[in-house]
Coordinates of C-alpha atoms in Angstrom, one line a residue:
Chain A
X24 CA 77.6 113.4 91.7
X25 CA 76.1 116.4 89.9
X26 CA 77.8 119.4 91.3
X27 CA 79.7 122.1 89.7
X28 CA 83.1 122.2 91.5
X29 CA 84.3 125.4 89.8
X30 CA 81.1 127.3 90.9
X31 CA 81.5 125.9 94.4
X32 CA 85.0 126.8 95.0
X33 CA 84.8 130.4 93.6
X34 CA 83.3 131.5 97.0
X35 CA 86.0 129.8 99.1
X36 CA 88.7 132.1 100.4
X37 CA 91.1 129.1 100.5
X38 CA 90.7 128.6 96.8
X39 CA 91.1 132.2 96.1
X40 CA 94.4 132.4 97.9
X41 CA 95.6 129.2 96.1
X42 CA 94.5 130.6 92.8
X43 CA 96.4 133.9 93.4
X44 CA 99.6 132.0 94.3
X45 CA 99.4 129.8 91.3
X46 CA 98.5 132.8 89.0
X47 CA 101.7 134.6 90.2
X48 CA 103.9 131.7 89.5
X49 CA 102.3 131.1 86.1
X50 CA 102.8 134.8 85.2
X51 CA 106.4 134.6 86.3
X52 CA 106.9 131.6 84.0
X53 CA 105.1 133.1 81.0
X54 CA 106.7 136.5 81.1
X55 CA 110.1 135.4 82.2
X56 CA 112.0 136.8 79.3
X57 CA 110.3 140.2 79.7
X58 CA 110.8 140.5 83.5
X59 CA 114.6 140.1 83.1
X60 CA 117.5 141.5 81.1
X61 CA 119.7 138.5 81.4
X62 CA 119.7 134.9 80.1
X63 CA 119.6 132.3 82.8
X64 CA 122.8 130.8 81.4
X65 CA 124.7 134.2 81.4
X66 CA 127.7 134.5 83.6
X67 CA 127.8 138.0 84.8
X68 CA 131.3 137.9 86.2
X69 CA 130.5 138.9 89.8
X70 CA 130.0 136.2 92.3
X71 CA 127.8 136.6 95.5
X72 CA 126.9 140.1 94.7
X73 CA 124.0 141.4 97.0
X74 CA 120.7 142.4 95.5
X75 CA 120.8 145.6 93.4
X76 CA 118.9 147.2 90.6
X77 CA 121.0 145.2 88.1
X78 CA 120.5 142.0 89.9
X79 CA 117.2 141.9 91.8
X80 CA 118.2 139.0 93.9
X81 CA 122.0 139.2 93.5
X82 CA 124.1 136.6 91.9
X83 CA 125.1 133.1 92.9
X84 CA 128.4 131.2 93.3
X85 CA 128.7 130.9 89.5
X86 CA 127.9 134.6 89.0
X87 CA 124.6 133.8 87.5
X88 CA 121.6 136.1 88.2
X89 CA 119.3 134.5 90.8
X90 CA 116.2 136.4 89.9
X91 CA 116.4 135.2 86.2
X92 CA 117.0 131.6 87.3
X93 CA 114.1 131.8 89.6
X94 CA 111.8 132.9 86.8
X95 CA 113.0 130.3 84.4
X96 CA 112.8 127.6 87.2
X97 CA 109.0 128.4 87.3
X98 CA 108.8 127.2 83.7
X99 CA 110.4 123.9 84.6
X100 CA 108.2 123.3 87.6
X101 CA 105.0 124.1 85.8
X102 CA 105.9 122.1 82.7
X103 CA 106.6 119.1 84.8
X104 CA 103.5 119.7 86.8
X105 CA 101.3 119.9 83.7
X106 CA 102.7 117.1 81.8
X107 CA 102.8 114.6 84.8
X108 CA 99.2 115.7 85.8
X109 CA 98.0 114.8 82.3
X110 CA 99.9 111.6 81.8
X111 CA 99.5 110.2 85.3
X112 CA 95.8 110.8 85.5
X113 CA 95.4 109.3 82.1
X114 CA 97.1 106.1 83.3
X115 CA 95.1 106.2 86.6
X116 CA 91.8 106.4 84.6
X117 CA 92.8 103.8 82.1
X118 CA 93.9 101.2 84.7
X119 CA 91.3 102.0 87.3
X120 CA 88.3 102.1 84.9
X121 CA 89.3 99.1 82.9
X122 CA 90.0 97.1 86.0
X123 CA 86.5 98.0 87.4
X124 CA 84.7 97.4 84.2
X125 CA 86.5 94.1 83.1
X126 CA 86.7 92.6 86.6
X127 CA 88.0 89.1 87.1
X128 CA 91.6 88.1 86.9
X129 CA 92.6 91.2 85.1
X130 CA 91.2 93.4 87.9
X131 CA 93.0 91.4 90.6
X132 CA 96.3 91.5 88.6
X133 CA 96.0 95.4 88.2
X134 CA 95.1 95.9 91.9
X135 CA 97.9 93.8 93.2
X136 CA 100.3 95.9 91.1
X137 CA 98.7 99.0 92.5
X138 CA 99.0 97.8 96.1
X139 CA 102.6 96.8 95.6
X140 CA 103.6 100.1 94.0
X141 CA 101.7 102.2 96.7
X142 CA 103.9 100.5 99.5
X143 CA 107.2 101.3 97.8
X144 CA 109.4 104.3 98.7
X145 CA 108.9 105.7 95.2
X146 CA 111.4 108.5 95.3
X147 CA 114.3 106.1 95.9
X148 CA 113.3 103.8 93.2
X149 CA 113.2 106.9 90.9
X150 CA 116.6 108.0 92.1
X151 CA 118.1 104.6 91.2
X152 CA 116.5 104.6 87.8
X153 CA 117.5 108.2 87.2
X154 CA 121.0 107.6 88.3
X155 CA 121.4 104.9 85.7
X156 CA 119.6 106.7 82.9
X157 CA 120.8 110.2 83.6
X158 CA 117.4 111.7 82.6
X159 CA 116.6 114.6 80.4
X160 CA 113.4 116.5 81.2
X161 CA 111.0 114.4 79.1
X162 CA 112.4 111.2 80.6
X163 CA 112.0 112.7 84.1
X164 CA 108.3 113.4 83.2
X165 CA 107.8 109.8 82.2
X166 CA 109.5 108.5 85.2
X167 CA 107.5 110.6 87.7
X168 CA 104.3 109.7 85.9
X169 CA 105.2 106.0 85.9
X170 CA 105.3 106.1 89.7
X171 CA 102.5 108.5 90.5
X172 CA 99.4 106.7 88.9
X173 CA 98.7 103.8 91.3
X174 CA 97.0 105.9 94.0
X175 CA 94.7 107.5 91.4
X176 CA 93.9 104.1 89.8
X177 CA 92.6 102.8 93.2
X178 CA 90.3 105.8 93.6
X179 CA 89.0 105.6 90.0
X180 CA 88.3 101.9 90.3
X181 CA 86.2 102.2 93.4
X182 CA 84.4 105.1 91.9
X183 CA 83.6 103.3 88.7
X184 CA 82.6 100.2 90.7
X185 CA 80.0 102.1 92.5
X186 CA 78.9 104.1 89.4
X187 CA 78.3 101.1 87.3
X188 CA 75.7 99.7 89.7
X189 CA 73.7 103.0 89.9
X190 CA 70.2 103.1 88.9
X191 CA 70.6 105.4 85.8
X192 CA 73.3 103.1 84.3
X193 CA 71.1 100.1 84.8
X194 CA 68.3 102.0 83.2
X195 CA 70.5 102.9 80.2
X196 CA 71.5 99.2 80.0
X197 CA 67.9 98.0 79.9
X198 CA 67.3 100.4 77.0
X199 CA 70.0 98.5 75.1
X200 CA 73.0 100.9 75.5
X201 CA 76.3 99.3 74.9
X202 CA 79.3 99.5 77.1
X203 CA 81.0 102.2 74.9
X204 CA 77.9 104.4 75.1
X205 CA 77.6 103.9 78.9
X206 CA 81.3 104.7 79.4
X207 CA 81.4 107.8 77.2
X208 CA 78.1 109.4 78.2
X209 CA 77.5 108.3 81.8
X210 CA 80.7 107.1 83.5
X211 CA 83.3 109.5 82.2
X212 CA 81.2 112.7 82.8
X213 CA 80.5 111.5 86.3
X214 CA 84.1 110.9 86.9
X215 CA 85.2 114.3 86.0
X216 CA 85.3 115.8 89.5
X217 CA 87.4 112.9 90.6
X218 CA 89.7 113.3 87.6
X219 CA 90.2 117.0 88.3
X220 CA 91.0 116.3 91.9
X221 CA 93.5 113.6 90.8
X222 CA 95.2 116.0 88.4
X223 CA 95.8 118.5 91.2
X224 CA 97.2 115.8 93.4
X225 CA 99.5 114.5 90.6
X226 CA 100.6 118.1 89.7
X227 CA 101.5 118.8 93.3
X228 CA 103.4 115.6 93.7
X229 CA 105.2 116.2 90.4
X230 CA 106.4 119.7 91.5
X231 CA 107.7 118.3 94.7
X232 CA 109.3 115.3 93.0
X233 CA 111.1 117.3 90.4
X234 CA 112.4 119.8 93.0
X235 CA 113.2 116.9 95.4
X236 CA 115.1 114.9 92.9
X237 CA 117.1 118.0 91.7
X238 CA 117.7 118.8 95.4
X239 CA 119.2 115.3 95.8
X240 CA 121.5 116.0 92.7
X241 CA 119.4 113.9 90.2
X242 CA 118.6 116.2 87.4
X243 CA 119.6 117.2 83.8
X244 CA 122.5 119.7 84.2
X245 CA 121.1 121.9 81.5
X246 CA 117.6 122.3 83.1
X247 CA 117.1 125.2 85.5
X248 CA 115.4 123.9 88.6
X249 CA 114.4 125.3 91.9
X250 CA 115.5 122.1 93.7
X251 CA 119.0 122.3 92.2
X252 CA 119.2 126.0 93.1
X253 CA 118.4 125.1 96.7
X254 CA 120.9 122.3 96.6
X255 CA 123.7 124.6 95.5
X256 CA 122.7 127.3 98.0
X257 CA 122.6 125.0 101.0
X258 CA 126.4 124.7 100.7
X259 CA 126.8 128.4 101.4
X260 CA 124.7 128.9 104.6
X261 CA 127.8 130.4 106.3
X262 CA 127.6 133.4 104.0
X263 CA 124.8 136.0 103.9
X264 CA 123.8 134.8 100.4
X265 CA 121.0 132.5 101.7
X266 CA 118.9 135.6 102.3
X267 CA 118.4 136.3 98.6
X268 CA 119.3 132.9 97.2
X269 CA 118.1 130.0 99.3
X270 CA 115.0 131.6 100.9
X271 CA 113.4 133.2 97.8
X272 CA 113.8 130.0 95.8
X273 CA 112.3 127.9 98.6
X274 CA 109.5 130.4 99.0
X275 CA 108.7 130.2 95.2
X276 CA 108.6 126.4 95.5
X277 CA 106.4 126.5 98.6
X278 CA 104.0 129.0 97.0
X279 CA 103.5 126.7 94.0
X280 CA 102.9 123.7 96.3
X281 CA 100.7 125.5 98.7
X282 CA 98.7 127.1 95.9
X283 CA 98.0 123.7 94.4
X284 CA 97.2 122.1 97.8
X285 CA 94.7 124.9 98.7
X286 CA 93.0 124.6 95.4
X287 CA 92.7 120.8 95.6
X288 CA 91.6 120.9 99.3
X289 CA 88.9 123.3 98.4
X290 CA 87.9 121.2 95.5
X291 CA 87.7 118.1 97.7
X292 CA 85.5 119.9 100.2
X293 CA 83.2 121.0 97.4
X294 CA 82.9 117.4 96.2
X295 CA 82.4 115.9 99.6
X296 CA 79.1 117.3 100.8
X297 CA 79.6 115.8 104.3
X298 CA 82.4 118.2 105.0
X299 CA 80.6 121.3 103.7
X300 CA 79.9 124.0 106.1
X301 CA 76.2 124.6 105.4
X302 CA 75.2 121.1 105.9
X303 CA 71.5 120.8 106.9
X304 CA 72.1 118.4 109.9
X305 CA 74.8 120.7 111.1
X306 CA 72.6 123.8 111.1
X307 CA 70.1 121.9 113.1
X308 CA 72.6 121.2 115.9
X309 CA 74.7 124.5 116.0
X310 CA 72.2 126.8 114.5
Chain B
X11 CA 83.6 69.8 118.2
X12 CA 86.9 70.2 120.0
X13 CA 88.8 69.8 116.7
X14 CA 86.6 72.4 115.0
X15 CA 87.4 75.1 117.6
X16 CA 91.1 74.4 117.2
X17 CA 90.9 74.8 113.5
X18 CA 89.2 78.1 113.7
X19 CA 91.8 79.2 116.3
X20 CA 94.6 78.5 113.9
X21 CA 92.7 80.2 111.2
X22 CA 92.2 83.3 113.2
X23 CA 95.9 83.3 114.2
X24 CA 96.9 82.8 110.6
X25 CA 94.7 85.8 109.5
X26 CA 96.2 87.8 112.4
X27 CA 99.8 87.2 111.4
X28 CA 99.4 87.2 107.6
X29 CA 96.9 89.9 106.5
X30 CA 96.0 89.9 102.8
X31 CA 98.2 92.8 102.3
X32 CA 101.3 90.7 102.9
X33 CA 101.0 89.4 99.4
X34 CA 101.4 92.7 97.9
X35 CA 104.3 93.6 100.1
X36 CA 106.1 90.5 98.8
X37 CA 105.3 91.5 95.2
X38 CA 106.8 94.9 96.0
X39 CA 109.9 93.3 97.4
X40 CA 110.2 91.0 94.4
X41 CA 109.9 94.1 92.1
X42 CA 112.8 95.8 93.9
X43 CA 115.0 92.7 93.7
X44 CA 114.3 92.4 90.0
X45 CA 114.8 96.1 89.3
X46 CA 118.2 95.9 91.1
X47 CA 119.2 92.9 89.1
X48 CA 117.9 93.9 85.7
X49 CA 118.6 97.6 85.5
X50 CA 122.4 97.4 85.5
X51 CA 122.3 94.5 83.1
X52 CA 120.0 96.3 80.6
X53 CA 122.5 99.2 80.3
X54 CA 124.4 99.2 77.0
X55 CA 128.0 98.1 77.3
X56 CA 129.8 96.0 79.8
X57 CA 127.6 95.0 82.7
X58 CA 130.3 95.3 85.2
X59 CA 130.7 98.9 84.2
X60 CA 127.0 99.5 84.7
X61 CA 127.0 97.6 88.1
X62 CA 129.8 99.6 89.5
X63 CA 129.7 102.8 87.3
X64 CA 132.5 104.0 85.1
X65 CA 134.0 106.1 87.9
X66 CA 134.7 103.1 90.1
X67 CA 136.3 101.1 87.5
X68 CA 139.0 103.7 86.8
X69 CA 140.5 102.8 90.3
X70 CA 140.2 99.0 89.6
X71 CA 143.0 96.7 88.7
X72 CA 142.5 93.8 86.2
X73 CA 142.7 91.3 88.9
X74 CA 139.8 92.9 90.9
X75 CA 137.7 93.1 87.8
X76 CA 138.4 89.4 87.0
X77 CA 137.4 88.6 90.6
X78 CA 134.2 90.6 90.4
X79 CA 133.2 89.1 87.0
X80 CA 133.6 85.7 88.7
X81 CA 131.6 86.7 91.8
X82 CA 128.7 88.0 89.7
X83 CA 129.0 85.1 87.1
X84 CA 128.9 87.8 84.5
X85 CA 130.6 85.4 82.0
X86 CA 127.8 83.0 82.4
X87 CA 124.1 82.8 81.3
X88 CA 121.4 85.1 82.8
X89 CA 120.1 82.2 84.8
X90 CA 123.5 81.7 86.5
X91 CA 123.8 85.5 87.1
X92 CA 120.4 85.4 88.8
X93 CA 121.4 82.4 91.1
X94 CA 124.6 84.2 92.0
X95 CA 122.7 87.4 92.8
X96 CA 120.1 85.6 95.0
X97 CA 122.8 83.5 96.7
X98 CA 124.7 86.8 97.5
X99 CA 121.6 88.4 98.9
X100 CA 120.8 85.5 101.0
X101 CA 124.2 85.7 102.6
X102 CA 123.6 89.4 103.3
X103 CA 126.0 90.5 100.6
X104 CA 124.7 93.7 99.0
X105 CA 127.9 94.5 97.1
X106 CA 130.9 96.5 97.8
X107 CA 130.9 100.3 98.2
X108 CA 133.9 101.6 96.4
X109 CA 133.5 105.0 97.9
X110 CA 133.5 103.9 101.5
X111 CA 135.7 100.9 100.6
X112 CA 133.6 98.7 102.8
X113 CA 130.7 96.2 102.4
X114 CA 127.4 98.1 101.5
X115 CA 125.6 96.2 104.2
X116 CA 128.1 97.5 106.8
X117 CA 127.9 101.1 105.6
X118 CA 124.1 101.0 105.7
X119 CA 123.7 99.3 109.1
X120 CA 126.0 102.1 110.5
X121 CA 123.6 104.8 109.2
X122 CA 120.1 103.1 109.6
X123 CA 119.7 103.5 113.4
X124 CA 119.9 107.4 113.1
X125 CA 117.2 107.3 110.4
X126 CA 115.0 105.0 112.3
X127 CA 115.4 107.1 115.5
X128 CA 114.5 110.2 113.5
X129 CA 111.6 108.8 111.5
X130 CA 110.2 106.7 114.3
X131 CA 110.1 109.5 116.9
X132 CA 108.7 111.9 114.2
X133 CA 105.9 109.4 113.5
X134 CA 105.0 108.9 117.1
X135 CA 105.0 112.6 118.0
X136 CA 103.3 113.8 114.9
X137 CA 100.5 111.1 115.2
X138 CA 99.9 111.8 118.9
X139 CA 99.7 115.6 118.5
X140 CA 97.7 115.3 115.2
X141 CA 95.1 113.0 116.7
X142 CA 94.6 115.1 119.8
X143 CA 94.4 118.3 117.9
X144 CA 92.2 116.7 115.3
X145 CA 89.7 115.4 117.9
X146 CA 89.6 118.7 119.7
X147 CA 89.2 120.6 116.4
X148 CA 86.7 118.3 114.9
X149 CA 84.5 118.2 118.0
X150 CA 84.0 122.0 118.0
X151 CA 83.9 122.5 114.3
X152 CA 83.4 126.1 113.1
X153 CA 84.9 127.6 116.3
X154 CA 87.8 130.0 116.1
X155 CA 90.2 127.3 117.5
X156 CA 89.1 124.9 114.6
X157 CA 89.4 127.5 111.9
X158 CA 92.8 128.7 113.1
X159 CA 94.1 125.2 113.4
X160 CA 92.9 124.1 110.0
X161 CA 94.3 127.2 108.3
X162 CA 97.7 127.2 110.0
X163 CA 98.3 123.4 109.7
X164 CA 97.2 123.3 106.1
X165 CA 99.6 126.1 105.4
X166 CA 102.4 124.4 107.1
X167 CA 101.7 121.0 105.5
X168 CA 101.9 122.7 102.1
X169 CA 105.7 123.4 102.5
X170 CA 108.1 120.9 101.0
X171 CA 109.7 119.1 104.0
X172 CA 113.2 120.0 103.1
X173 CA 112.3 123.7 103.0
X174 CA 110.8 123.6 106.5
X175 CA 114.0 122.0 107.6
X176 CA 116.1 124.7 105.8
X177 CA 114.0 127.5 107.4
X178 CA 114.5 126.0 110.9
X179 CA 118.2 125.6 110.2
X180 CA 118.5 129.2 109.0
X181 CA 116.5 130.6 112.0
X182 CA 117.8 128.6 114.9
X183 CA 121.2 127.4 113.9
X184 CA 122.5 130.1 111.4
X185 CA 120.9 133.3 112.6
X186 CA 120.2 132.7 116.4
X187 CA 123.1 130.3 116.7
X188 CA 121.4 128.4 119.6
X189 CA 121.2 125.0 117.9
X190 CA 124.0 122.8 116.4
X191 CA 124.3 123.3 112.7
X192 CA 124.8 119.7 111.6
X193 CA 125.5 116.1 112.7
X194 CA 124.0 113.9 115.3
X195 CA 126.6 114.3 118.1
X196 CA 129.3 116.8 118.8
X197 CA 132.5 115.6 117.3
X198 CA 135.5 114.8 119.7
X199 CA 133.3 115.9 122.7
X200 CA 133.7 112.5 124.4
X201 CA 130.4 112.7 126.3
X202 CA 129.2 109.8 128.1
X203 CA 125.9 108.7 129.8
X204 CA 123.5 111.4 130.3
X205 CA 125.6 114.1 128.7
X206 CA 125.7 111.9 125.5
X207 CA 121.9 111.5 125.5
X208 CA 121.4 115.2 126.0
X209 CA 123.9 115.9 123.2
X210 CA 122.0 113.5 120.8
X211 CA 118.7 115.1 121.8
X212 CA 120.0 118.6 121.1
X213 CA 121.1 117.6 117.6
X214 CA 117.9 115.7 117.0
X215 CA 115.6 118.6 118.1
X216 CA 115.7 120.6 114.8
X217 CA 115.4 117.7 112.3
X218 CA 112.6 116.2 114.5
X219 CA 110.8 119.5 114.8
X220 CA 110.8 120.0 111.0
X221 CA 109.6 116.4 110.4
X222 CA 106.7 116.7 112.9
X223 CA 105.7 120.1 111.5
X224 CA 105.3 118.6 108.0
X225 CA 103.7 115.3 109.0
X226 CA 101.3 116.9 111.5
X227 CA 99.0 118.6 108.9
X228 CA 97.8 115.4 107.1
X229 CA 97.1 113.4 110.3
X230 CA 95.3 116.4 111.9
X231 CA 93.1 117.0 108.8
X232 CA 92.2 113.4 108.4
X233 CA 91.3 113.0 112.2
X234 CA 89.3 116.2 112.1
X235 CA 87.3 115.2 109.0
X236 CA 86.6 111.8 110.3
X237 CA 85.4 113.3 113.6
X238 CA 83.1 115.6 111.7
X239 CA 81.6 112.8 109.8
X240 CA 81.4 110.5 112.9
X241 CA 79.7 113.1 115.0
X242 CA 76.7 112.9 112.6
X243 CA 76.3 109.1 113.2
X244 CA 73.4 107.8 115.1
X245 CA 75.6 106.1 117.8
X246 CA 76.6 109.5 118.9
X247 CA 73.0 110.6 119.1
X248 CA 72.4 107.5 121.3
X249 CA 75.3 108.4 123.5
X250 CA 74.0 111.9 123.9
X251 CA 70.5 110.7 124.5
X252 CA 71.5 108.4 127.3
X253 CA 73.3 111.3 129.0
X254 CA 77.0 110.5 128.3
X255 CA 79.3 113.4 129.3
X256 CA 80.7 115.3 126.4
X257 CA 84.3 114.5 127.2
X258 CA 83.4 110.8 127.1
X259 CA 81.6 111.1 123.7
X260 CA 84.6 113.1 122.4
X261 CA 87.2 110.6 123.2
X262 CA 85.6 107.2 123.8
X263 CA 82.9 107.3 121.2
X264 CA 84.0 109.5 118.3
X265 CA 87.7 109.7 119.1
X266 CA 88.3 106.0 119.3
X267 CA 86.5 105.4 116.0
X268 CA 88.4 108.1 114.2
X269 CA 91.6 106.2 115.0
X270 CA 90.8 103.7 112.3
X271 CA 91.2 105.7 109.1
X272 CA 94.2 107.4 110.8
X273 CA 95.9 104.1 111.3
X274 CA 95.3 103.1 107.6
X275 CA 96.5 106.5 106.4
X276 CA 99.6 106.3 108.7
X277 CA 100.5 102.9 107.1
X278 CA 100.1 104.3 103.6
X279 CA 102.2 107.4 104.7
X280 CA 105.2 105.4 105.9
X281 CA 107.1 105.5 102.5
X282 CA 106.6 109.3 102.5
X283 CA 107.8 109.5 106.1
X284 CA 111.0 107.6 105.4
X285 CA 111.8 109.6 102.2
X286 CA 110.9 112.9 104.0
X287 CA 113.5 111.8 106.8
X288 CA 116.1 111.3 103.9
X289 CA 115.6 114.9 102.8
X290 CA 115.7 116.3 106.3
X291 CA 118.9 114.4 107.0
X292 CA 120.6 116.0 104.1
X293 CA 119.5 119.4 105.2
X294 CA 121.0 118.9 108.6
X295 CA 123.9 116.6 107.6
X296 CA 122.4 114.1 109.9
X297 CA 124.4 110.9 109.6
X298 CA 121.6 108.6 108.5
X299 CA 120.6 106.9 105.2
X300 CA 119.7 110.3 103.6
X301 CA 123.2 111.7 103.9
X302 CA 124.5 108.4 102.8
X303 CA 122.2 108.5 99.7
X304 CA 123.4 112.1 99.0
X305 CA 127.0 110.9 99.1
X306 CA 126.2 107.9 96.9
X307 CA 124.5 109.9 94.3
X308 CA 127.3 112.5 94.2
X309 CA 129.9 109.7 93.9
X310 CA 127.7 107.6 91.6
X311 CA 128.3 104.6 93.9
X312 CA 125.7 102.4 92.3
X313 CA 125.9 99.4 94.7
X314 CA 125.4 101.7 97.6
X315 CA 122.3 103.3 96.0
X316 CA 120.9 99.9 95.3
X317 CA 121.6 98.7 98.8
X318 CA 119.9 101.7 100.3
X319 CA 116.9 101.2 98.1
X320 CA 116.7 97.5 99.1
X321 CA 117.1 98.3 102.9
X322 CA 114.6 101.2 102.8
X323 CA 112.1 99.1 100.9
X324 CA 112.4 96.3 103.5
X325 CA 112.1 98.9 106.4
X326 CA 109.0 100.5 104.8
X327 CA 107.3 97.2 104.1
X328 CA 107.9 95.8 107.6
X329 CA 106.6 99.0 109.1
X330 CA 103.5 98.6 106.8
X331 CA 103.1 95.1 108.0
X332 CA 103.2 96.2 111.6
X333 CA 100.6 98.9 111.1
X334 CA 98.3 96.2 109.5
X335 CA 98.7 94.0 112.6
X336 CA 97.9 97.1 114.7
X337 CA 94.9 97.9 112.6
X338 CA 93.5 94.4 113.3
X339 CA 93.9 94.9 117.0
X340 CA 92.0 98.2 116.7
X341 CA 89.2 97.0 114.5
X342 CA 87.8 93.7 115.5
X343 CA 85.6 93.6 112.4
X344 CA 88.8 93.0 110.2
X345 CA 89.9 90.2 112.5
X346 CA 86.8 88.1 112.3
X347 CA 85.7 89.1 108.8
X348 CA 85.6 86.7 105.9

């Protein structure tokens, strides 16, 4: 699988749109203190004030500036996305690759756990655990990672299983290469496209899970989260405030999610030559 | 000879009813049982407080506490506690919801039909539309229809399901005011028969539409991509060569085979479907498990949350099991393999 995914996707309009959306959210998160004159925990004193120069998106039921909370919410989302993507993908690769390489009872044990975890309604398990532990942000990240890795582990395992039977690996083995050398110079580099796709998937799921859990009322009270803002705003749909409270927050969350999906979809197409538009067999038929 | 055939018949029947995946479903169920049992008992302090939550115990008398301790065998060893827990479960006792002042099993059974109605209908409708659109789109790949469908459905599928629900709610119920805002039936309307059915459908329309919109994208893309891959196979070339009409190739050759990965994916998607339904229910205050979960979280009614987890897990695993059985009907290779 020697293709350059980044070079492939840079020509795809889908990837460009996704990249643009993610870049906007990232810039919002980085420059949050510069883009606003309030702190997200400030109480301005006026509740439900409509958008104005002072408050770009008005204020919420507690009198807090919605625009500022939107900016700082981006930080939470991206932090959770990044941390979970790293942690969960690491777990997937560790379990999947060791299962494929070690084989035997260990492999069957790991894969049984993976199968069982995939068939569970993860978010409710997380709600139960979170309801008992009353999670802080790091704990939430650990919790989401602990339930996101099985799908990836299955993919990594099947990939490593097919990789380790390939000709060049057998060749390396006949030259006397040890397992450590084969893993680090042949298997891991060949896995990198899969790993990047997994990280995107995990990041997307993490953003959704964090917002979803907060939307259900499971979150650290001190953390500013888009899901929690939507949860609060949903109680006030009978007022006009939803126009600048509920909708912009939902759009910010959707833009983040759609941005990640577009990027990962384009990455997937780049890595699966059968789906590519300029496939030779295809040109023969339609060209 | 006769005996041998009978043996293989039973073997096939056994394989049909007990696919290999059943084992992992049982493991999953066991994991949830253990989680429900261990988690409250791992918490620091009095296990009764952990099982019922501090908030519930404020309202409890000493007598009730003593009775509960006896019921859970909390004054005995872990082994006895586990026996008491398992015996309780076998009798259908999921605990007592202090918020609703009713048995947890009763509370959940009252809400479950609404969730099953919503999720089940959404699954059927989304799968049907997704497969048909996917076959059509994959068959004429690169056409404007294909490109438009892929772009719009991918865009829709990117939205978090509860936000699609919120948007539909804001547009059709809040701004245009043509749809009911919440609930599953009009309260105190006293409809009967057909009027009742219409009322239920009217309340169901928005939640169902938002679920279908979110689910559609994944099924569509998978069917389409499978179609694209299948159309390059040689059996399609054979069908073309022997002069099969295009519509026959589209549905009977490529379409039928593209059902297989879709069925697998649908099975794997069922947990997401059910949890998606829970979010949608909260948005529309639909009286299913989701709204129940919302109340339980807000009230910190732990036995109710545990009960919901257990019931949803059982529902999801049984649905997965049914999908496995269906898969074996669709793909004879799995039935006779091994």
